[in-house]
């Protein structure tokens, strides 16, 4: 059972890495900090299917690997601080009544930007960066709406039991001789 | 979208609008002399009057460097050996265009922890109160 989960987590990380690579090929936005963040859609799926602790591990591994391979290692702390804050809020929200993956995506996209800006305010000593969030938060909401919708559609068409639960059951049956 | 999704969206929009309305718009006294403040990792390094055209090279111990073009009333980032080159794309900063810039009076080179700010002599261009 653990092997299945581990393999599935590894698949999700690979998908996130590929999406991160594809995004790095897009033209850079003239406003720093605005990003599509497609990988966040996969992280939302991971949250619903693999739970909170596994998702934190996936987020950390993805951010560090992608930062080392494609980005700037100096900027890893920013993506990690955004990732931690965003995943923390998404973890609180995702099981609540009346919230769909779209709302989770919006909250996650916005808090990702907040986490990054807060760290920059501390490291650079520039409290005025707070106002930059007036631009980044709506953009994070739009991107979060897109990634949340993608996660929702994917989860509807690829229900987890097909790929996880059923296989987990088969696996556990096999281990009982 | 469900009901609470819309509540989340509304909270975000209200917070953004509030910050937008409170943002610093311009230098109050348009006749005031403007300066370029250079800071690295939160420490102010230099305060340079923006009176004449010249380029300044800032080199850090680890080999990071930036070249800033200064002109009368403003400045821009000319060159940087960072990987993402975001600072170059942030364009000119002048006393007049602060209100229309995403980063208001600043150019930031995040990988080099370098912040360039347009300030008046007493460094009170930006106050948290409107």
PDB file of C-alpha atoms in Angstrom:
ATOM      1  CA  UNK A   1       0.000   0.000   0.000  1.00  0.00           C
ATOM      2  CA  UNK A   2       2.817   2.378   0.879  1.00  0.00           C
ATOM      3  CA  UNK A   3       4.598   1.538  -2.359  1.00  0.00           C
ATOM      4  CA  UNK A   4       1.532   2.483  -4.398  1.00  0.00           C
ATOM      5  CA  UNK A   5       1.215   5.788  -2.594  1.00  0.00           C
ATOM      6  CA  UNK A   6       4.921   6.472  -2.968  1.00  0.00           C
ATOM      7  CA  UNK A   7       4.836   5.690  -6.690  1.00  0.00           C
ATOM      8  CA  UNK A   8       1.770   7.867  -7.135  1.00  0.00           C
ATOM      9  CA  UNK A   9       3.444  10.740  -5.241  1.00  0.00           C
ATOM     10  CA  UNK A  10       6.491  10.373  -7.493  1.00  0.00           C
ATOM     11  CA  UNK A  11       4.275  10.532 -10.589  1.00  0.00           C
ATOM     12  CA  UNK A  12       2.653  13.713  -9.282  1.00  0.00           C
ATOM     13  CA  UNK A  13       6.089  15.296  -8.645  1.00  0.00           C
ATOM     14  CA  UNK A  14       7.179  14.415 -12.194  1.00  0.00           C
ATOM     15  CA  UNK A  15       4.033  15.965 -13.649  1.00  0.00           C
ATOM     16  CA  UNK A  16       4.624  19.115 -11.580  1.00  0.00           C
ATOM     17  CA  UNK A  17       8.251  19.286 -12.755  1.00  0.00           C
ATOM     18  CA  UNK A  18       7.202  18.992 -16.406  1.00  0.00           C
ATOM     19  CA  UNK A  19       4.531  21.665 -15.951  1.00  0.00           C
ATOM     20  CA  UNK A  20       7.130  23.887 -14.245  1.00  0.00           C
ATOM     21  CA  UNK A  21       9.489  23.348 -17.189  1.00  0.00           C
ATOM     22  CA  UNK A  22       6.769  24.133 -19.753  1.00  0.00           C
ATOM     23  CA  UNK A  23       5.917  27.307 -17.850  1.00  0.00           C
ATOM     24  CA  UNK A  24       9.553  28.381 -17.911  1.00  0.00           C
ATOM     25  CA  UNK A  25       9.328  28.331 -21.732  1.00  0.00           C
ATOM     26  CA  UNK A  26       6.484  30.864 -21.742  1.00  0.00           C
ATOM     27  CA  UNK A  27       7.392  34.531 -22.226  1.00  0.00           C
ATOM     28  CA  UNK A  28       8.195  36.124 -18.862  1.00  0.00           C
ATOM     29  CA  UNK A  29       5.529  38.441 -17.509  1.00  0.00           C
ATOM     30  CA  UNK A  30       6.614  42.097 -17.294  1.00  0.00           C
ATOM     31  CA  UNK A  31       5.380  42.176 -13.698  1.00  0.00           C
ATOM     32  CA  UNK A  32       7.606  40.013 -11.501  1.00  0.00           C
ATOM     33  CA  UNK A  33       5.735  37.492  -9.367  1.00  0.00           C
ATOM     34  CA  UNK A  34       2.849  36.842 -11.759  1.00  0.00           C
ATOM     35  CA  UNK A  35       2.904  33.191 -12.741  1.00  0.00           C
ATOM     36  CA  UNK A  36       0.382  30.647 -13.930  1.00  0.00           C
ATOM     37  CA  UNK A  37       1.444  28.058 -11.361  1.00  0.00           C
ATOM     38  CA  UNK A  38      -0.071  25.049 -13.135  1.00  0.00           C
ATOM     39  CA  UNK A  39       1.782  22.749 -10.738  1.00  0.00           C
ATOM     40  CA  UNK A  40      -0.515  24.037  -7.993  1.00  0.00           C
ATOM     41  CA  UNK A  41      -3.399  22.240  -9.701  1.00  0.00           C
ATOM     42  CA  UNK A  42      -1.543  18.949  -9.268  1.00  0.00           C
ATOM     43  CA  UNK A  43      -0.810  19.828  -5.640  1.00  0.00           C
ATOM     44  CA  UNK A  44      -4.561  20.289  -5.093  1.00  0.00           C
ATOM     45  CA  UNK A  45      -5.166  16.793  -6.466  1.00  0.00           C
ATOM     46  CA  UNK A  46      -2.444  15.465  -4.173  1.00  0.00           C
ATOM     47  CA  UNK A  47      -4.179  17.135  -1.227  1.00  0.00           C
ATOM     48  CA  UNK A  48      -7.494  15.401  -1.940  1.00  0.00           C
ATOM     49  CA  UNK A  49      -5.992  12.018  -2.810  1.00  0.00           C
ATOM     50  CA  UNK A  50      -2.841  11.641  -0.711  1.00  0.00           C
ATOM     51  CA  UNK A  51      -3.622  13.928   2.212  1.00  0.00           C
ATOM     52  CA  UNK A  52      -1.845  16.770   3.973  1.00  0.00           C
ATOM     53  CA  UNK A  53       1.559  15.321   5.090  1.00  0.00           C
ATOM     54  CA  UNK A  54       2.334  13.739   1.698  1.00  0.00           C
ATOM     55  CA  UNK A  55       1.361  16.970  -0.058  1.00  0.00           C
ATOM     56  CA  UNK A  56       3.792  18.997   2.058  1.00  0.00           C
ATOM     57  CA  UNK A  57       6.593  16.587   1.125  1.00  0.00           C
ATOM     58  CA  UNK A  58       5.644  16.755  -2.559  1.00  0.00           C
ATOM     59  CA  UNK A  59       5.549  20.564  -2.465  1.00  0.00           C
ATOM     60  CA  UNK A  60       8.970  20.843  -0.798  1.00  0.00           C
ATOM     61  CA  UNK A  61      10.641  18.323  -3.125  1.00  0.00           C
ATOM     62  CA  UNK A  62       9.150  19.931  -6.234  1.00  0.00           C
ATOM     63  CA  UNK A  63      10.148  23.480  -5.226  1.00  0.00           C
ATOM     64  CA  UNK A  64      13.735  22.543  -4.322  1.00  0.00           C
ATOM     65  CA  UNK A  65      14.287  20.360  -7.413  1.00  0.00           C
ATOM     66  CA  UNK A  66      12.771  22.872  -9.814  1.00  0.00           C
ATOM     67  CA  UNK A  67      14.738  25.721  -8.216  1.00  0.00           C
ATOM     68  CA  UNK A  68      18.003  23.798  -8.594  1.00  0.00           C
ATOM     69  CA  UNK A  69      17.333  22.555 -12.130  1.00  0.00           C
ATOM     70  CA  UNK A  70      15.638  25.461 -13.857  1.00  0.00           C
ATOM     71  CA  UNK A  71      15.353  28.464 -11.581  1.00  0.00           C
ATOM     72  CA  UNK A  72      17.712  30.339  -9.384  1.00  0.00           C
ATOM     73  CA  UNK A  73      18.799  28.491  -6.207  1.00  0.00           C
ATOM     74  CA  UNK A  74      18.834  31.871  -4.435  1.00  0.00           C
ATOM     75  CA  UNK A  75      15.082  32.119  -4.994  1.00  0.00           C
ATOM     76  CA  UNK A  76      14.159  28.709  -3.551  1.00  0.00           C
ATOM     77  CA  UNK A  77      13.308  30.224  -0.124  1.00  0.00           C
ATOM     78  CA  UNK A  78      10.674  32.398  -1.830  1.00  0.00           C
ATOM     79  CA  UNK A  79       8.909  29.551  -3.591  1.00  0.00           C
ATOM     80  CA  UNK A  80       9.091  27.441  -0.416  1.00  0.00           C
ATOM     81  CA  UNK A  81       7.665  30.212   1.793  1.00  0.00           C
ATOM     82  CA  UNK A  82       4.865  30.760  -0.719  1.00  0.00           C
ATOM     83  CA  UNK A  83       4.320  27.006  -0.934  1.00  0.00           C
ATOM     84  CA  UNK A  84       4.141  26.468   2.829  1.00  0.00           C
ATOM     85  CA  UNK A  85       1.690  29.329   3.453  1.00  0.00           C
ATOM     86  CA  UNK A  86      -0.463  28.369   0.488  1.00  0.00           C
ATOM     87  CA  UNK A  87      -0.563  24.656   1.298  1.00  0.00           C
ATOM     88  CA  UNK A  88      -1.290  25.415   4.968  1.00  0.00           C
ATOM     89  CA  UNK A  89      -4.412  27.373   4.045  1.00  0.00           C
ATOM     90  CA  UNK A  90      -5.461  24.855   1.389  1.00  0.00           C
ATOM     91  CA  UNK A  91      -5.111  22.064   3.979  1.00  0.00           C
ATOM     92  CA  UNK A  92      -7.492  23.907   6.302  1.00  0.00           C
ATOM     93  CA  UNK A  93     -10.014  24.585   3.540  1.00  0.00           C
ATOM     94  CA  UNK A  94     -10.135  21.526   1.305  1.00  0.00           C
ATOM     95  CA  UNK A  95     -12.398  19.318   3.396  1.00  0.00           C
ATOM     96  CA  UNK A  96     -14.844  22.021   4.458  1.00  0.00           C
ATOM     97  CA  UNK A  97     -18.434  22.032   3.317  1.00  0.00           C
ATOM     98  CA  UNK A  98     -19.295  24.492   0.576  1.00  0.00           C
ATOM     99  CA  UNK A  99     -15.748  24.776  -0.763  1.00  0.00           C
ATOM    100  CA  UNK A 100     -14.830  23.225  -4.095  1.00  0.00           C
ATOM    101  CA  UNK A 101     -11.317  22.704  -5.501  1.00  0.00           C
ATOM    102  CA  UNK A 102     -11.851  26.041  -7.265  1.00  0.00           C
ATOM    103  CA  UNK A 103     -12.094  27.923  -3.959  1.00  0.00           C
ATOM    104  CA  UNK A 104      -9.108  25.945  -2.666  1.00  0.00           C
ATOM    105  CA  UNK A 105      -7.174  26.968  -5.806  1.00  0.00           C
ATOM    106  CA  UNK A 106      -8.048  30.647  -5.424  1.00  0.00           C
ATOM    107  CA  UNK A 107      -7.061  30.672  -1.731  1.00  0.00           C
ATOM    108  CA  UNK A 108      -3.848  28.790  -2.563  1.00  0.00           C
ATOM    109  CA  UNK A 109      -2.864  31.036  -5.471  1.00  0.00           C
ATOM    110  CA  UNK A 110      -3.367  34.200  -3.449  1.00  0.00           C
ATOM    111  CA  UNK A 111      -1.548  32.957  -0.321  1.00  0.00           C
ATOM    112  CA  UNK A 112       1.356  31.761  -2.461  1.00  0.00           C
ATOM    113  CA  UNK A 113       1.909  35.354  -3.539  1.00  0.00           C
ATOM    114  CA  UNK A 114       1.414  36.612   0.021  1.00  0.00           C
ATOM    115  CA  UNK A 115       4.043  34.174   1.342  1.00  0.00           C
ATOM    116  CA  UNK A 116       6.580  35.279  -1.238  1.00  0.00           C
ATOM    117  CA  UNK A 117       5.977  38.971  -0.678  1.00  0.00           C
ATOM    118  CA  UNK A 118       6.138  38.614   3.129  1.00  0.00           C
ATOM    119  CA  UNK A 119       9.540  36.898   2.874  1.00  0.00           C
ATOM    120  CA  UNK A 120      10.785  39.585   0.460  1.00  0.00           C
ATOM    121  CA  UNK A 121       9.573  42.302   2.868  1.00  0.00           C
ATOM    122  CA  UNK A 122      11.599  40.667   5.665  1.00  0.00           C
ATOM    123  CA  UNK A 123      14.769  39.899   3.664  1.00  0.00           C
ATOM    124  CA  UNK A 124      14.895  43.170   1.710  1.00  0.00           C
ATOM    125  CA  UNK A 125      13.562  45.357   4.553  1.00  0.00           C
ATOM    126  CA  UNK A 126      10.964  46.985   2.293  1.00  0.00           C
ATOM    127  CA  UNK A 127       7.574  47.281   4.026  1.00  0.00           C
ATOM    128  CA  UNK A 128       6.260  49.194   0.990  1.00  0.00           C
ATOM    129  CA  UNK A 129       6.206  45.892  -0.936  1.00  0.00           C
ATOM    130  CA  UNK A 130       2.916  45.242   0.868  1.00  0.00           C
ATOM    131  CA  UNK A 131       1.148  47.415  -1.712  1.00  0.00           C
ATOM    132  CA  UNK A 132       2.504  45.222  -4.475  1.00  0.00           C
ATOM    133  CA  UNK A 133      -0.028  42.652  -3.273  1.00  0.00           C
ATOM    134  CA  UNK A 134      -2.790  44.893  -4.655  1.00  0.00           C
ATOM    135  CA  UNK A 135      -1.646  43.641  -8.072  1.00  0.00           C
ATOM    136  CA  UNK A 136      -0.412  40.171  -7.143  1.00  0.00           C
ATOM    137  CA  UNK A 137      -3.502  39.031  -5.190  1.00  0.00           C
ATOM    138  CA  UNK A 138      -6.053  39.437  -8.026  1.00  0.00           C
ATOM    139  CA  UNK A 139      -3.595  37.761 -10.398  1.00  0.00           C
ATOM    140  CA  UNK A 140      -3.115  34.925  -7.898  1.00  0.00           C
ATOM    141  CA  UNK A 141      -6.900  34.582  -7.671  1.00  0.00           C
ATOM    142  CA  UNK A 142      -7.272  34.304 -11.460  1.00  0.00           C
ATOM    143  CA  UNK A 143      -4.448  31.763 -11.723  1.00  0.00           C
ATOM    144  CA  UNK A 144      -5.883  29.868  -8.729  1.00  0.00           C
ATOM    145  CA  UNK A 145      -9.291  29.779 -10.389  1.00  0.00           C
ATOM    146  CA  UNK A 146      -7.705  28.234 -13.492  1.00  0.00           C
ATOM    147  CA  UNK A 147      -5.603  25.659 -11.611  1.00  0.00           C
ATOM    148  CA  UNK A 148      -8.490  24.818  -9.252  1.00  0.00           C
ATOM    149  CA  UNK A 149     -10.791  24.234 -12.203  1.00  0.00           C
ATOM    150  CA  UNK A 150      -8.200  21.991 -13.861  1.00  0.00           C
ATOM    151  CA  UNK A 151      -7.856  19.991 -10.627  1.00  0.00           C
ATOM    152  CA  UNK A 152     -11.626  19.676 -10.300  1.00  0.00           C
ATOM    153  CA  UNK A 153     -12.111  18.447 -13.868  1.00  0.00           C
ATOM    154  CA  UNK A 154      -9.198  16.010 -13.645  1.00  0.00           C
ATOM    155  CA  UNK A 155     -10.464  14.548 -10.360  1.00  0.00           C
ATOM    156  CA  UNK A 156     -13.950  14.098 -11.773  1.00  0.00           C
ATOM    157  CA  UNK A 157     -12.716  12.226 -14.818  1.00  0.00           C
ATOM    158  CA  UNK A 158     -10.012  10.245 -13.079  1.00  0.00           C
ATOM    159  CA  UNK A 159     -11.585   9.172  -9.776  1.00  0.00           C
ATOM    160  CA  UNK A 160      -8.984   8.180  -7.181  1.00  0.00           C
ATOM    161  CA  UNK A 161     -10.424   4.725  -6.458  1.00  0.00           C
ATOM    162  CA  UNK A 162      -9.524   3.655  -9.954  1.00  0.00           C
ATOM    163  CA  UNK A 163      -5.889   4.457  -9.423  1.00  0.00           C
ATOM    164  CA  UNK A 164      -5.315   4.340  -5.714  1.00  0.00           C
ATOM    165  CA  UNK A 165      -7.934   2.691  -3.527  1.00  0.00           C
ATOM    166  CA  UNK A 166      -8.695  -0.270  -5.750  1.00  0.00           C
ATOM    167  CA  UNK A 167      -5.049  -0.962  -6.266  1.00  0.00           C
ATOM    168  CA  UNK A 168      -4.412  -0.537  -2.592  1.00  0.00           C
ATOM    169  CA  UNK A 169      -7.109  -3.152  -1.899  1.00  0.00           C
ATOM    170  CA  UNK A 170      -5.642  -5.569  -4.391  1.00  0.00           C
ATOM    171  CA  UNK A 171      -2.274  -5.017  -2.838  1.00  0.00           C
ATOM    172  CA  UNK A 172      -3.494  -5.665   0.707  1.00  0.00           C
ATOM    173  CA  UNK A 173      -5.306  -8.802  -0.403  1.00  0.00           C
ATOM    174  CA  UNK A 174      -2.176 -10.081  -1.975  1.00  0.00           C
ATOM    175  CA  UNK A 175      -0.221  -9.596   1.186  1.00  0.00           C
ATOM    176  CA  UNK A 176      -2.665 -11.779   3.133  1.00  0.00           C
ATOM    177  CA  UNK A 177      -1.777 -15.321   2.093  1.00  0.00           C
TER     178      UNK A 177
ATOM    179  CA  UNK B   1     -18.227  27.291  -7.870  1.00  0.00           C
ATOM    180  CA  UNK B   2     -19.812  26.818  -4.482  1.00  0.00           C
ATOM    181  CA  UNK B   3     -21.017  29.432  -2.014  1.00  0.00           C
ATOM    182  CA  UNK B   4     -17.844  29.614   0.063  1.00  0.00           C
ATOM    183  CA  UNK B   5     -15.686  29.755  -3.080  1.00  0.00           C
ATOM    184  CA  UNK B   6     -17.378  33.037  -3.862  1.00  0.00           C
ATOM    185  CA  UNK B   7     -16.836  34.294  -0.295  1.00  0.00           C
ATOM    186  CA  UNK B   8     -13.090  33.533  -0.650  1.00  0.00           C
ATOM    187  CA  UNK B   9     -12.985  35.408  -3.954  1.00  0.00           C
ATOM    188  CA  UNK B  10     -14.830  38.383  -2.418  1.00  0.00           C
ATOM    189  CA  UNK B  11     -12.378  38.582   0.519  1.00  0.00           C
ATOM    190  CA  UNK B  12      -9.436  38.610  -1.911  1.00  0.00           C
ATOM    191  CA  UNK B  13     -10.967  41.336  -4.072  1.00  0.00           C
ATOM    192  CA  UNK B  14     -11.834  43.564  -1.095  1.00  0.00           C
ATOM    193  CA  UNK B  15      -8.313  43.176   0.352  1.00  0.00           C
ATOM    194  CA  UNK B  16      -6.719  43.981  -3.030  1.00  0.00           C
ATOM    195  CA  UNK B  17      -8.905  47.008  -3.576  1.00  0.00           C
ATOM    196  CA  UNK B  18      -8.120  48.302  -0.073  1.00  0.00           C
ATOM    197  CA  UNK B  19      -4.364  48.009  -0.684  1.00  0.00           C
ATOM    198  CA  UNK B  20      -4.757  49.587  -4.109  1.00  0.00           C
ATOM    199  CA  UNK B  21      -6.552  52.613  -2.696  1.00  0.00           C
ATOM    200  CA  UNK B  22      -4.007  53.023   0.121  1.00  0.00           C
ATOM    201  CA  UNK B  23      -0.976  52.723  -2.175  1.00  0.00           C
ATOM    202  CA  UNK B  24       1.538  55.566  -2.390  1.00  0.00           C
ATOM    203  CA  UNK B  25       0.746  57.568  -5.497  1.00  0.00           C
ATOM    204  CA  UNK B  26       3.402  60.194  -6.006  1.00  0.00           C
ATOM    205  CA  UNK B  27       5.854  62.473  -4.324  1.00  0.00           C
ATOM    206  CA  UNK B  28       3.826  65.170  -2.596  1.00  0.00           C
ATOM    207  CA  UNK B  29       6.207  68.026  -3.197  1.00  0.00           C
ATOM    208  CA  UNK B  30       6.972  67.861  -6.906  1.00  0.00           C
ATOM    209  CA  UNK B  31       9.794  70.402  -6.556  1.00  0.00           C
ATOM    210  CA  UNK B  32      11.649  68.290  -3.969  1.00  0.00           C
ATOM    211  CA  UNK B  33      15.085  66.972  -4.866  1.00  0.00           C
ATOM    212  CA  UNK B  34      15.009  63.238  -5.533  1.00  0.00           C
ATOM    213  CA  UNK B  35      17.633  60.665  -4.601  1.00  0.00           C
ATOM    214  CA  UNK B  36      18.427  57.083  -5.430  1.00  0.00           C
ATOM    215  CA  UNK B  37      18.713  54.895  -2.347  1.00  0.00           C
ATOM    216  CA  UNK B  38      20.665  51.683  -2.897  1.00  0.00           C
ATOM    217  CA  UNK B  39      20.149  48.956  -0.328  1.00  0.00           C
ATOM    218  CA  UNK B  40      21.408  45.389  -0.155  1.00  0.00           C
ATOM    219  CA  UNK B  41      19.672  42.866   2.122  1.00  0.00           C
ATOM    220  CA  UNK B  42      17.854  45.671   3.916  1.00  0.00           C
ATOM    221  CA  UNK B  43      20.979  47.751   4.606  1.00  0.00           C
ATOM    222  CA  UNK B  44      21.186  51.176   2.973  1.00  0.00           C
ATOM    223  CA  UNK B  45      24.473  51.447   1.093  1.00  0.00           C
ATOM    224  CA  UNK B  46      24.298  54.818  -0.613  1.00  0.00           C
ATOM    225  CA  UNK B  47      22.084  57.825  -1.218  1.00  0.00           C
ATOM    226  CA  UNK B  48      22.825  59.400  -4.592  1.00  0.00           C
ATOM    227  CA  UNK B  49      21.299  62.677  -5.855  1.00  0.00           C
ATOM    228  CA  UNK B  50      19.603  62.256  -9.239  1.00  0.00           C
ATOM    229  CA  UNK B  51      21.019  65.328 -10.877  1.00  0.00           C
ATOM    230  CA  UNK B  52      23.292  64.174 -13.680  1.00  0.00           C
ATOM    231  CA  UNK B  53      23.550  61.343 -16.138  1.00  0.00           C
ATOM    232  CA  UNK B  54      25.916  58.522 -15.187  1.00  0.00           C
ATOM    233  CA  UNK B  55      26.175  54.783 -14.690  1.00  0.00           C
ATOM    234  CA  UNK B  56      26.978  53.118 -11.371  1.00  0.00           C
ATOM    235  CA  UNK B  57      28.339  49.633 -10.970  1.00  0.00           C
ATOM    236  CA  UNK B  58      27.497  47.760  -7.782  1.00  0.00           C
ATOM    237  CA  UNK B  59      29.596  44.712  -7.139  1.00  0.00           C
ATOM    238  CA  UNK B  60      29.093  42.313  -4.249  1.00  0.00           C
ATOM    239  CA  UNK B  61      31.704  40.040  -2.691  1.00  0.00           C
ATOM    240  CA  UNK B  62      30.271  36.903  -4.273  1.00  0.00           C
ATOM    241  CA  UNK B  63      30.652  38.277  -7.798  1.00  0.00           C
ATOM    242  CA  UNK B  64      27.069  39.501  -8.216  1.00  0.00           C
ATOM    243  CA  UNK B  65      26.991  42.821 -10.024  1.00  0.00           C
ATOM    244  CA  UNK B  66      24.420  45.334 -11.256  1.00  0.00           C
ATOM    245  CA  UNK B  67      24.848  48.423 -13.402  1.00  0.00           C
ATOM    246  CA  UNK B  68      22.421  51.286 -12.804  1.00  0.00           C
ATOM    247  CA  UNK B  69      21.828  54.113 -15.258  1.00  0.00           C
ATOM    248  CA  UNK B  70      21.113  57.368 -13.466  1.00  0.00           C
ATOM    249  CA  UNK B  71      19.612  60.373 -15.227  1.00  0.00           C
ATOM    250  CA  UNK B  72      18.093  63.651 -14.117  1.00  0.00           C
ATOM    251  CA  UNK B  73      15.100  62.809 -11.955  1.00  0.00           C
ATOM    252  CA  UNK B  74      15.234  59.021 -12.283  1.00  0.00           C
ATOM    253  CA  UNK B  75      17.092  55.761 -12.857  1.00  0.00           C
ATOM    254  CA  UNK B  76      16.842  52.332 -14.469  1.00  0.00           C
ATOM    255  CA  UNK B  77      18.637  49.003 -14.198  1.00  0.00           C
ATOM    256  CA  UNK B  78      20.966  48.657 -17.146  1.00  0.00           C
ATOM    257  CA  UNK B  79      22.637  45.323 -16.535  1.00  0.00           C
ATOM    258  CA  UNK B  80      22.678  42.488 -14.026  1.00  0.00           C
ATOM    259  CA  UNK B  81      24.372  39.103 -13.962  1.00  0.00           C
ATOM    260  CA  UNK B  82      21.377  37.464 -12.272  1.00  0.00           C
ATOM    261  CA  UNK B  83      19.563  34.695 -14.068  1.00  0.00           C
ATOM    262  CA  UNK B  84      16.018  36.003 -14.314  1.00  0.00           C
ATOM    263  CA  UNK B  85      16.697  39.621 -15.416  1.00  0.00           C
ATOM    264  CA  UNK B  86      13.449  40.786 -13.786  1.00  0.00           C
ATOM    265  CA  UNK B  87      15.108  43.993 -12.622  1.00  0.00           C
ATOM    266  CA  UNK B  88      15.903  45.076 -16.190  1.00  0.00           C
ATOM    267  CA  UNK B  89      12.278  44.617 -17.216  1.00  0.00           C
ATOM    268  CA  UNK B  90      11.065  46.847 -14.390  1.00  0.00           C
ATOM    269  CA  UNK B  91      11.916  49.900 -16.518  1.00  0.00           C
ATOM    270  CA  UNK B  92      12.476  53.517 -15.508  1.00  0.00           C
ATOM    271  CA  UNK B  93      11.615  55.057 -12.150  1.00  0.00           C
ATOM    272  CA  UNK B  94      10.947  58.790 -12.082  1.00  0.00           C
ATOM    273  CA  UNK B  95       9.080  61.038  -9.677  1.00  0.00           C
ATOM    274  CA  UNK B  96       6.193  61.211 -12.138  1.00  0.00           C
ATOM    275  CA  UNK B  97       5.650  57.538 -12.941  1.00  0.00           C
ATOM    276  CA  UNK B  98       5.545  56.114  -9.391  1.00  0.00           C
ATOM    277  CA  UNK B  99       1.746  55.924  -9.359  1.00  0.00           C
ATOM    278  CA  UNK B 100       1.678  53.839 -12.540  1.00  0.00           C
ATOM    279  CA  UNK B 101       4.387  51.336 -11.675  1.00  0.00           C
ATOM    280  CA  UNK B 102       3.657  47.939 -10.151  1.00  0.00           C
ATOM    281  CA  UNK B 103       6.588  48.345  -7.759  1.00  0.00           C
ATOM    282  CA  UNK B 104       5.933  52.090  -7.272  1.00  0.00           C
ATOM    283  CA  UNK B 105       9.271  53.799  -6.469  1.00  0.00           C
ATOM    284  CA  UNK B 106      11.389  50.654  -6.449  1.00  0.00           C
ATOM    285  CA  UNK B 107      13.405  48.364  -8.696  1.00  0.00           C
ATOM    286  CA  UNK B 108      14.151  45.035  -7.051  1.00  0.00           C
ATOM    287  CA  UNK B 109      16.760  42.459  -8.021  1.00  0.00           C
ATOM    288  CA  UNK B 110      15.587  39.583  -5.848  1.00  0.00           C
ATOM    289  CA  UNK B 111      18.497  37.132  -6.396  1.00  0.00           C
ATOM    290  CA  UNK B 112      21.012  39.865  -5.452  1.00  0.00           C
ATOM    291  CA  UNK B 113      18.846  41.170  -2.569  1.00  0.00           C
ATOM    292  CA  UNK B 114      19.269  44.617  -4.128  1.00  0.00           C
ATOM    293  CA  UNK B 115      16.621  47.334  -3.835  1.00  0.00           C
ATOM    294  CA  UNK B 116      16.804  50.668  -5.672  1.00  0.00           C
ATOM    295  CA  UNK B 117      14.345  53.260  -4.376  1.00  0.00           C
ATOM    296  CA  UNK B 118      13.508  56.768  -5.490  1.00  0.00           C
ATOM    297  CA  UNK B 119      13.325  58.888  -2.337  1.00  0.00           C
ATOM    298  CA  UNK B 120      13.349  62.496  -1.217  1.00  0.00           C
ATOM    299  CA  UNK B 121      16.100  63.720   1.036  1.00  0.00           C
ATOM    300  CA  UNK B 122      14.360  62.763   4.278  1.00  0.00           C
ATOM    301  CA  UNK B 123      13.496  59.385   2.705  1.00  0.00           C
ATOM    302  CA  UNK B 124       9.769  59.808   3.259  1.00  0.00           C
ATOM    303  CA  UNK B 125       8.428  59.196  -0.211  1.00  0.00           C
ATOM    304  CA  UNK B 126       6.570  56.166   0.978  1.00  0.00           C
ATOM    305  CA  UNK B 127       4.533  56.218   4.096  1.00  0.00           C
ATOM    306  CA  UNK B 128       2.200  53.490   5.119  1.00  0.00           C
ATOM    307  CA  UNK B 129      -0.565  56.035   5.724  1.00  0.00           C
ATOM    308  CA  UNK B 130      -2.203  57.529   2.627  1.00  0.00           C
TER     309      UNK B 130
END
